[in-house]
Coordinates of C-alpha atoms and ligand atoms in Angstrom, one line a residue:
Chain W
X1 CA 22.1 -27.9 22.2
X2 CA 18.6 -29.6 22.9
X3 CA 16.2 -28.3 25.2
X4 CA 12.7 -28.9 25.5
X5 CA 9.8 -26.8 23.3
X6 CA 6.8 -25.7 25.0
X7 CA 4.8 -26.3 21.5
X8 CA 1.1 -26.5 21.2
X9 CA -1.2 -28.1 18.6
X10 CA -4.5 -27.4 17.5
X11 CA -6.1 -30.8 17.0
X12 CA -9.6 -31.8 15.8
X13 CA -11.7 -32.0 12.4
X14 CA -14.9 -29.6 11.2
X15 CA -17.0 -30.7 14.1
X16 CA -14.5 -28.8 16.8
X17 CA -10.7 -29.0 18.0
X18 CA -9.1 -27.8 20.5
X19 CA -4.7 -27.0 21.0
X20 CA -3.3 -29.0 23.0
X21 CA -0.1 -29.3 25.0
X22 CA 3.0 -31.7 23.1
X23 CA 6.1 -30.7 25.2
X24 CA 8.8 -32.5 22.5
X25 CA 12.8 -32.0 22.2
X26 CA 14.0 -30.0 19.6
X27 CA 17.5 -28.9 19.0
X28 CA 19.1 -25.8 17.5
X29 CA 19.1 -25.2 13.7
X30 CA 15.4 -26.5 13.6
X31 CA 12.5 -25.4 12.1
X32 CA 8.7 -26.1 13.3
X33 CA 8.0 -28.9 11.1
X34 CA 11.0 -30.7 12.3
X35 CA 9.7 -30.3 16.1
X36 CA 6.0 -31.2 14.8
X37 CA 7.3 -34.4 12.6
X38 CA 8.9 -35.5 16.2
X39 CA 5.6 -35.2 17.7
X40 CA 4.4 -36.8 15.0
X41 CA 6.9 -39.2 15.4
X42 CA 7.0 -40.0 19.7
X43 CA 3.9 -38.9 21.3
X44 CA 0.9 -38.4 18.6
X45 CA 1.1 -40.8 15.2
X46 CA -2.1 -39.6 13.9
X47 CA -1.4 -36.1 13.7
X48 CA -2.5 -35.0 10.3
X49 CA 0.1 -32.6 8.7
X50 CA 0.7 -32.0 4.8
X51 CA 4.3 -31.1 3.8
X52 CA 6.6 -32.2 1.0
X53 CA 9.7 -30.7 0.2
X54 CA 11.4 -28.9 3.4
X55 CA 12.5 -26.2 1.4
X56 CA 10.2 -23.4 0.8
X57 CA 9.4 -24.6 -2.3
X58 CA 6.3 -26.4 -2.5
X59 CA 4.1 -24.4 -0.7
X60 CA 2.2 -27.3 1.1
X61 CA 3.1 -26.5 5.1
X62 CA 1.5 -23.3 5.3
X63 CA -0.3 -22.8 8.6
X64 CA 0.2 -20.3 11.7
X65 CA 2.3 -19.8 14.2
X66 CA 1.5 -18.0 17.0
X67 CA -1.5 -16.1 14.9
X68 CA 1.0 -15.6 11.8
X69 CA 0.6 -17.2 8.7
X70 CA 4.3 -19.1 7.5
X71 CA 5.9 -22.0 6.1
X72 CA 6.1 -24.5 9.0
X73 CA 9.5 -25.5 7.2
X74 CA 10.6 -22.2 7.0
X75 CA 9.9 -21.1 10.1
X76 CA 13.1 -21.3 12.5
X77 CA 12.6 -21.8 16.2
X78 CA 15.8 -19.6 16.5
X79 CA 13.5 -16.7 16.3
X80 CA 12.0 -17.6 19.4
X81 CA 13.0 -17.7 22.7
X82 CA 13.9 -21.1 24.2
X83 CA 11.1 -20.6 26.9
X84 CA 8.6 -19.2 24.5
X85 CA 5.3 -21.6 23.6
X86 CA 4.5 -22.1 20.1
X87 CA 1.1 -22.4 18.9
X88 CA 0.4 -24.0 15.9
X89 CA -2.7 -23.9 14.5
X90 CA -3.9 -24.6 10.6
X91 CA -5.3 -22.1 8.3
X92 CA -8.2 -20.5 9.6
X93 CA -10.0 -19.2 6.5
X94 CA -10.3 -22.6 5.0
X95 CA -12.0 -25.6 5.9
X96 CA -10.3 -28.0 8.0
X97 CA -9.7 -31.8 7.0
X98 CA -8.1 -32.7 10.2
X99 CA -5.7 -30.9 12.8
X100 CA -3.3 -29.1 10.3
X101 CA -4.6 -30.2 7.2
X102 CA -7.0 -27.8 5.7
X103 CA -9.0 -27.9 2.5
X104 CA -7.8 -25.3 -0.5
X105 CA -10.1 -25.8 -2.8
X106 CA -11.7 -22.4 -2.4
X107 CA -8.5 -21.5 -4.3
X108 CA -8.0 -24.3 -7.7
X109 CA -12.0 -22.9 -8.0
X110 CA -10.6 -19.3 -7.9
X111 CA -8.3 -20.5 -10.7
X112 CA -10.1 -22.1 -13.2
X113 CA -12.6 -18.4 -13.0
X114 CA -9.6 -16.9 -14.6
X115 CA -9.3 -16.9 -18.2
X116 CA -5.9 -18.6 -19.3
X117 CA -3.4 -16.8 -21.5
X118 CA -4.5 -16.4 -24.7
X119 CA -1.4 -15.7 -27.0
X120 CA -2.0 -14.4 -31.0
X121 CA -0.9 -16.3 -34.3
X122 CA 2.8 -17.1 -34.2
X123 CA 5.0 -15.2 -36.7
X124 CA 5.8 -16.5 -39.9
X125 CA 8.6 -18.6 -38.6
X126 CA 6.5 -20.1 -36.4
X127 CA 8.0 -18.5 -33.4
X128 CA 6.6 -15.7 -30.7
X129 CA 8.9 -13.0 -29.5
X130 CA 8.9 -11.1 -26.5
X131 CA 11.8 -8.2 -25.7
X132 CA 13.7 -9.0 -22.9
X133 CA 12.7 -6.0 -21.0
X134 CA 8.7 -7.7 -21.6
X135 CA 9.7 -10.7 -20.0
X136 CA 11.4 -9.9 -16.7
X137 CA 8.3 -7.4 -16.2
X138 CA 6.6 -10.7 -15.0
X139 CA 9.1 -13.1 -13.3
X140 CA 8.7 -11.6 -10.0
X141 CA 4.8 -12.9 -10.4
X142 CA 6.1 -16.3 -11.2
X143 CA 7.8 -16.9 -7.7
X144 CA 4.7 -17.6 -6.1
X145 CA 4.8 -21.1 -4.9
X146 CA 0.8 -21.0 -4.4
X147 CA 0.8 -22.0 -0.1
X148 CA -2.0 -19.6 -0.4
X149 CA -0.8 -17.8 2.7
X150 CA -1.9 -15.0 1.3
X151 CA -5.3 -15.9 0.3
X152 CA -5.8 -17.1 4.0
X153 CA -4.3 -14.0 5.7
X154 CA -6.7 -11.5 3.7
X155 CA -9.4 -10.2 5.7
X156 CA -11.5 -9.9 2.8
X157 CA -12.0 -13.6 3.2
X158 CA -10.7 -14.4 6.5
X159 CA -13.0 -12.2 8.0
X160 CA -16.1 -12.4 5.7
X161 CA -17.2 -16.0 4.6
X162 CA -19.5 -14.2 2.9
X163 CA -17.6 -12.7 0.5
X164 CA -15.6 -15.8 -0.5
X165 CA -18.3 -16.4 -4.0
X166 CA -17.4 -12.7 -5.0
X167 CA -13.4 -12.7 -4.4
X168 CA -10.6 -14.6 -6.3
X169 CA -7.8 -13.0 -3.3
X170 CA -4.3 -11.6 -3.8
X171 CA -2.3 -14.8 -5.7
X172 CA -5.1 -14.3 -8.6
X173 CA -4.9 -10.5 -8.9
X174 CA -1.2 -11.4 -9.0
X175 CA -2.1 -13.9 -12.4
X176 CA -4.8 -10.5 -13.8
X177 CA -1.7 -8.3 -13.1
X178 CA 0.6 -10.3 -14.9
X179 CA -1.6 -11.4 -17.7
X180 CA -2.2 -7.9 -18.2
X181 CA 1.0 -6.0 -18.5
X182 CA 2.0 -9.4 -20.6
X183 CA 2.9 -7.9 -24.2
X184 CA 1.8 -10.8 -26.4
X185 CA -2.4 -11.9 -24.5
X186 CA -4.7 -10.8 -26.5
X187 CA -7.9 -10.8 -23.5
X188 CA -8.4 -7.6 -22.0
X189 CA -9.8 -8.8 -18.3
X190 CA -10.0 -5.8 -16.6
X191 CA -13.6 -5.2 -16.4
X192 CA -13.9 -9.3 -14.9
X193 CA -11.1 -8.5 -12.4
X194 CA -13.0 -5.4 -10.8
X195 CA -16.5 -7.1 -11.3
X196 CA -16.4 -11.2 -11.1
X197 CA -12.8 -11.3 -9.2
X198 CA -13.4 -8.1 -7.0
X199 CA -10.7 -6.3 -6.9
X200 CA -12.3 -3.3 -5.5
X201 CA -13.5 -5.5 -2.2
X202 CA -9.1 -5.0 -1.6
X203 CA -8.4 -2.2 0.2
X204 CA -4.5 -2.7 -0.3
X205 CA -4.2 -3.3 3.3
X206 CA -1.0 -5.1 2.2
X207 CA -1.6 -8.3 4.4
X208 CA -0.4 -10.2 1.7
X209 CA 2.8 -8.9 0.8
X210 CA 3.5 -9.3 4.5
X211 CA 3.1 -12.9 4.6
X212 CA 4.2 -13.7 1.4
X213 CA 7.1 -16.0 1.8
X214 CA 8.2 -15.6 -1.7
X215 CA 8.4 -12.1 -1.0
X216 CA 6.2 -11.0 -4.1
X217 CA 5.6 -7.3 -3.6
X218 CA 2.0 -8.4 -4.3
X219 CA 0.0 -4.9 -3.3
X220 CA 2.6 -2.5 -5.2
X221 CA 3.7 -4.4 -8.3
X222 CA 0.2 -6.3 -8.8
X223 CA -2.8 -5.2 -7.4
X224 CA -2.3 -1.4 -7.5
X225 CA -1.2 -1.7 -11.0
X226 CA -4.3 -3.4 -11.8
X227 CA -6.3 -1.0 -9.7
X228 CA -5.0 1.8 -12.1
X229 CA -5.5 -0.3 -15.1
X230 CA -9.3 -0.8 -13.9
X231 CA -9.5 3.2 -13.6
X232 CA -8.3 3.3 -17.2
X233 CA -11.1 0.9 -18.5
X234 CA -14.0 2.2 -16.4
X235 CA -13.3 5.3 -14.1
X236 CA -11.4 8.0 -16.0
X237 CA -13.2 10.3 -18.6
X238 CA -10.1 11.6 -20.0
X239 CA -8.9 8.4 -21.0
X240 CA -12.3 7.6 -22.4
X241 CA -11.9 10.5 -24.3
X242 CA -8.2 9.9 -25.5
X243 CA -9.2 6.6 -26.6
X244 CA -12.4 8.0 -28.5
X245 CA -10.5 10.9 -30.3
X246 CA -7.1 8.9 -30.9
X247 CA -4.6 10.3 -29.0
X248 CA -4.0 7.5 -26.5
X249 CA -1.0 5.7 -27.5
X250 CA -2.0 2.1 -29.0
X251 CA -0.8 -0.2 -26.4
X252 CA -3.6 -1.8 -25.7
X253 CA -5.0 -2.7 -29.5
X254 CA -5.6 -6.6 -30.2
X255 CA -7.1 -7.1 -27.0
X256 CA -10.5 -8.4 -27.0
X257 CA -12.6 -8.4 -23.5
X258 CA -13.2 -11.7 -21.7
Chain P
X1 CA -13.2 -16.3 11.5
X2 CA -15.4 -18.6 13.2
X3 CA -17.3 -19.9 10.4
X4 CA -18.6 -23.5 10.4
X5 CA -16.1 -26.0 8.6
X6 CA -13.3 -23.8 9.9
X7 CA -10.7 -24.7 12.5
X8 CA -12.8 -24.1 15.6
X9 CA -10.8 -21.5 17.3
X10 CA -12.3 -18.4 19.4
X11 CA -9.4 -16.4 19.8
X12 CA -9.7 -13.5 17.7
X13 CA -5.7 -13.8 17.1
X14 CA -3.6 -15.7 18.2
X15 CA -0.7 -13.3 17.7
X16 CA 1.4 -12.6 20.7
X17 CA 3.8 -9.6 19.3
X18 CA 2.4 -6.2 19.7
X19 CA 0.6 -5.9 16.5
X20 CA -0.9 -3.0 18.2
X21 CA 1.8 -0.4 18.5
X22 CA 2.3 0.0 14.3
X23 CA -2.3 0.9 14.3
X24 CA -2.1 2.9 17.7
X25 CA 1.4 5.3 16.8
X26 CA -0.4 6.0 13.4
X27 CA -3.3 7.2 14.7
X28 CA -2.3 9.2 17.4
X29 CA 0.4 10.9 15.0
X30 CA -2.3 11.0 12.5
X31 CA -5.1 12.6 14.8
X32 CA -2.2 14.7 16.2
X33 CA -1.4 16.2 12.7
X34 CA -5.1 16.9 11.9
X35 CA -6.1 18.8 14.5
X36 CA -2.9 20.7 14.8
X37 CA -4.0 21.2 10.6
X38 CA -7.4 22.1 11.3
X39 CA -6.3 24.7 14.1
X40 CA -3.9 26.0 11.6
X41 CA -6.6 26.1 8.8
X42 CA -9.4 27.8 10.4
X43 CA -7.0 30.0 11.7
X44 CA -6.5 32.6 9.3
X45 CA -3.8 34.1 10.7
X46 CA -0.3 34.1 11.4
X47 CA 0.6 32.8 7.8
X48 CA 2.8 34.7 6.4
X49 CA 6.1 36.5 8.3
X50 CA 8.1 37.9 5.1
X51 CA 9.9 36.2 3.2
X52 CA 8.2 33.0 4.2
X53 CA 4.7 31.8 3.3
X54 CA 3.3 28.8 5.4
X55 CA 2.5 25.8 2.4
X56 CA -0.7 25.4 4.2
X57 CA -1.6 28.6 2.8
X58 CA 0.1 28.3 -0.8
X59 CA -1.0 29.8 -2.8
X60 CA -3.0 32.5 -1.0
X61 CA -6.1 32.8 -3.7
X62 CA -8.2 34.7 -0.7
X63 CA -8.1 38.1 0.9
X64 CA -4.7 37.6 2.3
X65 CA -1.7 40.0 4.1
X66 CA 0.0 42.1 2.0
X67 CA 3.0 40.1 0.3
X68 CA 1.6 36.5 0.6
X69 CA -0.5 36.8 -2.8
X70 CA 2.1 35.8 -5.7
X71 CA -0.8 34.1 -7.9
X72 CA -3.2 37.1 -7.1
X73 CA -6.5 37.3 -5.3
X74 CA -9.2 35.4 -7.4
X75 CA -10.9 34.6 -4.1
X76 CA -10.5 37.9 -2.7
X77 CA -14.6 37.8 -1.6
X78 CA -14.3 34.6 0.2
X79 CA -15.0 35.4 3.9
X80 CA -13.3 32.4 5.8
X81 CA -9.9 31.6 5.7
X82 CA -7.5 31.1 2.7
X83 CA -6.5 28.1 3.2
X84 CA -9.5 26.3 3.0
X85 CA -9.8 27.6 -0.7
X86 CA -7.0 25.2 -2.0
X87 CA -7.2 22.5 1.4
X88 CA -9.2 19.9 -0.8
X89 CA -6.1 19.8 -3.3
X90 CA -3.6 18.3 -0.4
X91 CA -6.0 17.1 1.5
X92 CA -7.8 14.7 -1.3
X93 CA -4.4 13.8 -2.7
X94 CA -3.6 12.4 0.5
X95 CA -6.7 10.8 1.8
X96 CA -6.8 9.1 -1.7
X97 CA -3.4 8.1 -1.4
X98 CA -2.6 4.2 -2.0
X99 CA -0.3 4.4 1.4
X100 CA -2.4 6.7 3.8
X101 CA -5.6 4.6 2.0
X102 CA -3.7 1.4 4.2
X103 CA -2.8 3.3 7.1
X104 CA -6.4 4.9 8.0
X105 CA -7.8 2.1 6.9
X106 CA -6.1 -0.1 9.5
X107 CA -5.5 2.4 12.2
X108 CA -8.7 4.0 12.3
X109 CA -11.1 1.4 10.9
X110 CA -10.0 -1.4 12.1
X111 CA -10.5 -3.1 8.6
X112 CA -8.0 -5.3 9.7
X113 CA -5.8 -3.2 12.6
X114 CA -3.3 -6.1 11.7
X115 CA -2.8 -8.9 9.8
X116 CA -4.3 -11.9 11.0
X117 CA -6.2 -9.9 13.5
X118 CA -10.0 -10.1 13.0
X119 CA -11.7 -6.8 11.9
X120 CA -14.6 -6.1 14.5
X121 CA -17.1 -5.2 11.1
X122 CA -19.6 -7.9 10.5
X123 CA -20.0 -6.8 6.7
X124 CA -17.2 -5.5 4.6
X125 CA -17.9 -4.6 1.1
X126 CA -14.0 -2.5 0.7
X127 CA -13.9 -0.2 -2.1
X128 CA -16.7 -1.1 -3.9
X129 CA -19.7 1.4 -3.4
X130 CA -20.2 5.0 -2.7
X131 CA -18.5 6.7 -1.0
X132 CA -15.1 4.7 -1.3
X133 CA -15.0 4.0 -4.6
X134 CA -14.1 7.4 -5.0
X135 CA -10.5 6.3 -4.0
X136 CA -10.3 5.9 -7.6
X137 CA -9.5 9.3 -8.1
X138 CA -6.8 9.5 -7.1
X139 CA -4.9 10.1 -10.4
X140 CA -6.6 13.6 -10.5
X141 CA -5.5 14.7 -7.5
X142 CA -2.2 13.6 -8.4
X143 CA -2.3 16.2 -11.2
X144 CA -3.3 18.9 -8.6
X145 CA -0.1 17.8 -6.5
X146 CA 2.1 18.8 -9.7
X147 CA 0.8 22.0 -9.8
X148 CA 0.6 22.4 -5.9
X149 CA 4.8 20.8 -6.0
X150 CA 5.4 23.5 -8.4
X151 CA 3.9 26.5 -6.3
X152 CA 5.6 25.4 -2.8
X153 CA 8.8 25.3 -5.0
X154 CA 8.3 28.7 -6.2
X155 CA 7.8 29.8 -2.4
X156 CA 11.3 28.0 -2.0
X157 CA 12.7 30.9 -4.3
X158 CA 11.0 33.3 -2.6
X159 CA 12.1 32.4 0.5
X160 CA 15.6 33.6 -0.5
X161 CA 14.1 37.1 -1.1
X162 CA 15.7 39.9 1.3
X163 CA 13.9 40.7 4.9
X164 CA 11.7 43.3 5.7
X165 CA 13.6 46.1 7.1
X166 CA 12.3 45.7 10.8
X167 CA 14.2 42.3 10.9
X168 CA 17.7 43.4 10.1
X169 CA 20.4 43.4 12.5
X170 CA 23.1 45.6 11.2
X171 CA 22.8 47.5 8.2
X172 CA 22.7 46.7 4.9
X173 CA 21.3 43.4 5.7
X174 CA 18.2 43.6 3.9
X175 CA 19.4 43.9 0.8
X176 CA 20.6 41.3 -1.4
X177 CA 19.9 37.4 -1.5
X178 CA 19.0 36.0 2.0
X179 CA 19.1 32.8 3.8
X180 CA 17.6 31.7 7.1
X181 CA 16.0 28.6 9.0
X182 CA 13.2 29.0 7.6
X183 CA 14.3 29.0 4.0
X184 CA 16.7 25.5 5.1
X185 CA 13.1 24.2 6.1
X186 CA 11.2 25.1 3.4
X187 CA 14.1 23.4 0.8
X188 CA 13.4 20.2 3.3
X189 CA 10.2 20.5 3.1
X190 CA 9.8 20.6 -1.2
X191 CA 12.4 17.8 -1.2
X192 CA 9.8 15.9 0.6
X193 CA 6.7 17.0 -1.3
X194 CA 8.6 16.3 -4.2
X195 CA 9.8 13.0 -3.3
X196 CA 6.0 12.0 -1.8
X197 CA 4.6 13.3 -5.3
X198 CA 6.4 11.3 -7.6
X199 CA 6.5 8.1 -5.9
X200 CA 3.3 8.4 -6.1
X201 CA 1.4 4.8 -7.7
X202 CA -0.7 7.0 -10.2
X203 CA 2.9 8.5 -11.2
X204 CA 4.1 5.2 -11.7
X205 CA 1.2 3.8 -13.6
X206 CA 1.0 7.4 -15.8
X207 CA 4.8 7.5 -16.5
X208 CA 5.4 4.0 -18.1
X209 CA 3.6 1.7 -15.7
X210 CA 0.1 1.3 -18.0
X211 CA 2.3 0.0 -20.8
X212 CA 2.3 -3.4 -21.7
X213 CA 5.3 -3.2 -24.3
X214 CA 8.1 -1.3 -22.4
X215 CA 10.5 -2.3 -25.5
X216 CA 8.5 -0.3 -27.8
X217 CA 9.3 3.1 -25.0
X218 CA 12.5 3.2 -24.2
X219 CA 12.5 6.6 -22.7
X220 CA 8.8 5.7 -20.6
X221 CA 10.6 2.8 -20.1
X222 CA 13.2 4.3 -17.8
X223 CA 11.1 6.7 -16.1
X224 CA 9.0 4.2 -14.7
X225 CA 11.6 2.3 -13.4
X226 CA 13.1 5.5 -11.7
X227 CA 9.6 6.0 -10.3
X228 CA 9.5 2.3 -9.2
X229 CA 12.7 2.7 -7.6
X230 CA 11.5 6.1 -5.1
X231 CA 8.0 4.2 -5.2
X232 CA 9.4 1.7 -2.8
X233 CA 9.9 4.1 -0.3
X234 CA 6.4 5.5 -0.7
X235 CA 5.2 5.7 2.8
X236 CA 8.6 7.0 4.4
X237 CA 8.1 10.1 1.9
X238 CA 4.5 10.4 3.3
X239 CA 5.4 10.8 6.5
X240 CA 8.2 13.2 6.2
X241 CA 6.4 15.3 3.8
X242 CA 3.8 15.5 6.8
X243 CA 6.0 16.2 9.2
X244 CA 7.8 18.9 7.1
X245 CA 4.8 20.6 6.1
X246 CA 3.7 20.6 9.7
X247 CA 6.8 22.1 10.9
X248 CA 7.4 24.5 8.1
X249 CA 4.1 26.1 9.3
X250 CA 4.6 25.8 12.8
X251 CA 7.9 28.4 12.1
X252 CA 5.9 30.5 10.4
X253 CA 3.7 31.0 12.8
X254 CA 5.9 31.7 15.4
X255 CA 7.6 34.2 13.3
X256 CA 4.4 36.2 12.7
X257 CA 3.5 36.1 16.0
X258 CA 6.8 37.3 17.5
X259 CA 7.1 34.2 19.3
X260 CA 10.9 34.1 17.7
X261 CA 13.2 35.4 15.7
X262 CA 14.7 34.2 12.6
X263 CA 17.9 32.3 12.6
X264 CA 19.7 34.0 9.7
X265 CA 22.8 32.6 7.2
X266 CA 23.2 35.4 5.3
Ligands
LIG301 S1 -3.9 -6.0 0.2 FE1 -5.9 -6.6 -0.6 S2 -5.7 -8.6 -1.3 FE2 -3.9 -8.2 0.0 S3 -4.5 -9.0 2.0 FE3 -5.1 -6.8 1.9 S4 -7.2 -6.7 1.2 FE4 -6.4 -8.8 0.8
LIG302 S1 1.7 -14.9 -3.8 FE1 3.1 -15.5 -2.2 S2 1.8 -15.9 -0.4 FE2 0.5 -15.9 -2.2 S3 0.3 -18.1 -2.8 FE3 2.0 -17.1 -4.0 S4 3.9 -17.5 -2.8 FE4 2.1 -17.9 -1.4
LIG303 S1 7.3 -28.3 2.9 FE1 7.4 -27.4 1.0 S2 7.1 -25.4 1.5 FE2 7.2 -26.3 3.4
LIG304 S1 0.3 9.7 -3.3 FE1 0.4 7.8 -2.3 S2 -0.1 6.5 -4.0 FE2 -0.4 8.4 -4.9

């Protein structure tokens, strides 16, 4: 069954855009990039558009649909209505390149601020182990597909150009959180997660988990847990004083600040 | 959101769902609950109706009726109300509280009222400075809610004590163990607390979640991952507690003011 989508495009570069109207035929069982590809492929062959694998896996079709940041490939028009209009637009929080295409740099900058992992010696075998229990702690991090959804959807950011210098965003505290609770690093980067990545400037709003396609539980399982951990290094006087006097367990020894 | 190199787009969102409803229920039934607290608080009154103690007065540390003072009277010279001797305890927890922190934040600051909606702030700084940095508390007030978990449970027990005499029916029903509405609410109502408290995040981070080696504690180990497990359901806890809390002391109060009778089991 085909009938005819009421979708809209926003089209233009930095120096202004506009959406405009691209009526196109789309069938059941399709997805938005599908009906975009056909306008790509009938009515507009310029239209800029970045996408690569169709599947959810790449992370390269992010942009929003009627206001909401998803996957253009994973985005069904079976959750509309057939009469609905779709609006397409690209990521607003980063610069546009041209109509869908937008420029993520702001993020592979936000990455190279973060100190890699930095494991100890190996054993005497030459191996490193980790208990199984250790390792599963951090797979759900390792899911993330980096469409940076949820760096675009985060007010912090979206809202406040200004803040962009002072804020890596929700897929690096994600990195920090994992990083940290990772048994084997030996960098302790909680005081540059609350100061150079600013952490505190989140106010666990949960934006991100929302949009996350990968359905990373980013707020509860990262960014709260490193909220906590911050409080241990620089906010609680009874942990200061546990440390200073002994009783704190040693979980944290070997790590040297970054 | 309009910020030169960006898509030039003025909507504010382009959303066309009703991202409103979620911001606007929460704070009416937010707004809803704090003045009916407030009333209640400043009250002083109508707290206790035997063998029920309303958890917005628990425990009763000032000059309170006969019966409703199980820890004593330490604050037996403060001149306003009882409750507001031990309010900061609740209150703090939950105003500091990971989940309510998201919920006033959006609901009642706008800062976003939903995602992909543009806050209506020109400067945002989150919680970064004085005065909400303080969220980082939280922990602490945590603590308190253990203690404060542990008194409203005690109340539980008490609430099984045997009526007053005025309230009997037939004879011989004072005595003994005894069981009414009000008790069934108050069980409801610790469940909840109980529930809200250790699904708590600072629970989860205390219990096991600070660790970085969970192989080398076993037994932390599978705490935390029983915590992680009710932590999921974090907000739904929130808001029953509330509403429990809420209700429990609405049936006190219209016990002690005659409005109605207990409904009694036994
Ligand atoms: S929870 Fe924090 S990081 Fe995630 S979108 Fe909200 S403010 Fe940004
Ligand atoms: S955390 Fe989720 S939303 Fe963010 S970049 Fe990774 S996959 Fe995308
Ligand atoms: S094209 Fe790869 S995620 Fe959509
Ligand atoms: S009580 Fe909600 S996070 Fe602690």
């Amino acid at each position: 069954m085909s009938y005819t989508l009421k979708l809209r495009i926003w089209r233009g570069d930095k120096d202004g855009g506009a959406v405009e109207d691209f009526p196109v035929e789309v069938s059941e069982g399709e997805v938005v990039l599908d009906a975009i590809h056909r306008v790509q492929a009938t009515q507009a062959g310029d239209l800029a558009v970045r996408w690569n694998c169709k599947a959810g896996k790449c992370g390269s079709c992010s942009a929003e649909v009627n206001g909401r940041p998803r996957l253009m490939c994973m985005c069904r028009l079976s959750d509309f209505e057939e009469d609905e209009t779709i609006t397409v637009t690209p990521m607003r929080t980063f610069p546009v390149i041209r109509d869908l295409v937008t420029d993520v740099s702001f993020n592979y900058e936000k990455a190279k601020e973060l100190p890699s992992f930095a494991p100890p010696p190996r054993d005497a075998d030459g191996k490193r182990r980790m208990a199984q229990v250790d390792v599963e702690r951090g797979q759900e991090f390792r899911k993330c597909i980096e469409c940076f959804l949820c760096q675009n959807v985060c007010h912090v950011v979206r809202d406040h150009e200004d803040n962009k210098e002072a804020f890596a965003g929700p897929r690096f505290f994600l990195r920090y959180a994992e990083l940290d609770m990772h048994p084997l690093d030996t960098h302790d980067r909680r005081e540059l997660a609350q100061g150079a990545a600013g952490l505190g400037m989140c106010n666990i709003t949960k934006c991100c988990t929302e949009v996350c396609p990968e359905g990373i539980h980013i707020t509860d399982n990262a960014i709260i847990p490193m909220k906590e951990r911050v409080v241990d290094k620089k906010f609680d006087p009874l942990v200061w004083l546990g440390n200073k006097i002994g009783i704190r367990n040693k979980d944290n020894d070997g790590r040297t600040e970054v | 959101m309009t910020s030169p190199g960006r898509a030039h787009i003025e909507a504010r969102t382009l959303r066309e769902d009703r991202w409103w409803l979620q911001p606007l229920t929460t704070f009416v039934v937010f707004s809803a609950f704090v003045v009916y607290a407030t009333v209640r608080a400043f009250m002083g009154r109508d707290y206790y109706a035997s063998p029920y103690l309303s958890p917005f007065y628990s425990p009763c540390l000032g000059d309170c009726v006969e019966g409703a003072s199980d820890f004593g009277q330490p604050f037996g010279w403060w001149p306003l109300s009882a409750a507001l001797i031990i309010l900061i305890f609740p209150l703090g927890f939950r105003m500091t509280c990971y989940y309510y922190r998201k919920s006033y934040y959006r609901a009642f600051w706008l800062s976003p009222p939903a995602c992909g909606v543009a806050e209506p702030h020109s400067a945002y700084s989150g919680e970064t400075r004085f005065p909400l940095v303080l969220q980082n508390v939280h922990r602490y007030f945590w603590y308190a809610a253990v203690l404060v978990g542990l008194v409203l449970t005690y109340d539980v027990l008490l609430a099984f004590r045997p009526m007053p005499a005025e309230y009997a029916v037939g004879d011989g029903e004072t005595s003994g163990v005894h069981m009414g509405l009000g008790t069934l609410l108050m069980i409801a109502n610790v469940v909840f607390i109980w529930l809200y408290t250790l699904s708590c995040h600072s629970c989860r981070h205390v219990v096991g979640g600070r660790l970085r080696h969970f192989s080398k504690h076993p037994v932390r180990y599978r705490l935390w991952t029983w915590v992680s497990r009710l932590n999921t359901s974090h907000g739904r806890w929130a808001w029953y507690s509330l509403f429990s809390v809420a209700l429990v002391d609405l049936y006190v109060f219209l016990l002690a003011t005659g409005t109605i009778q207990d409904v009694r089991f036994f």
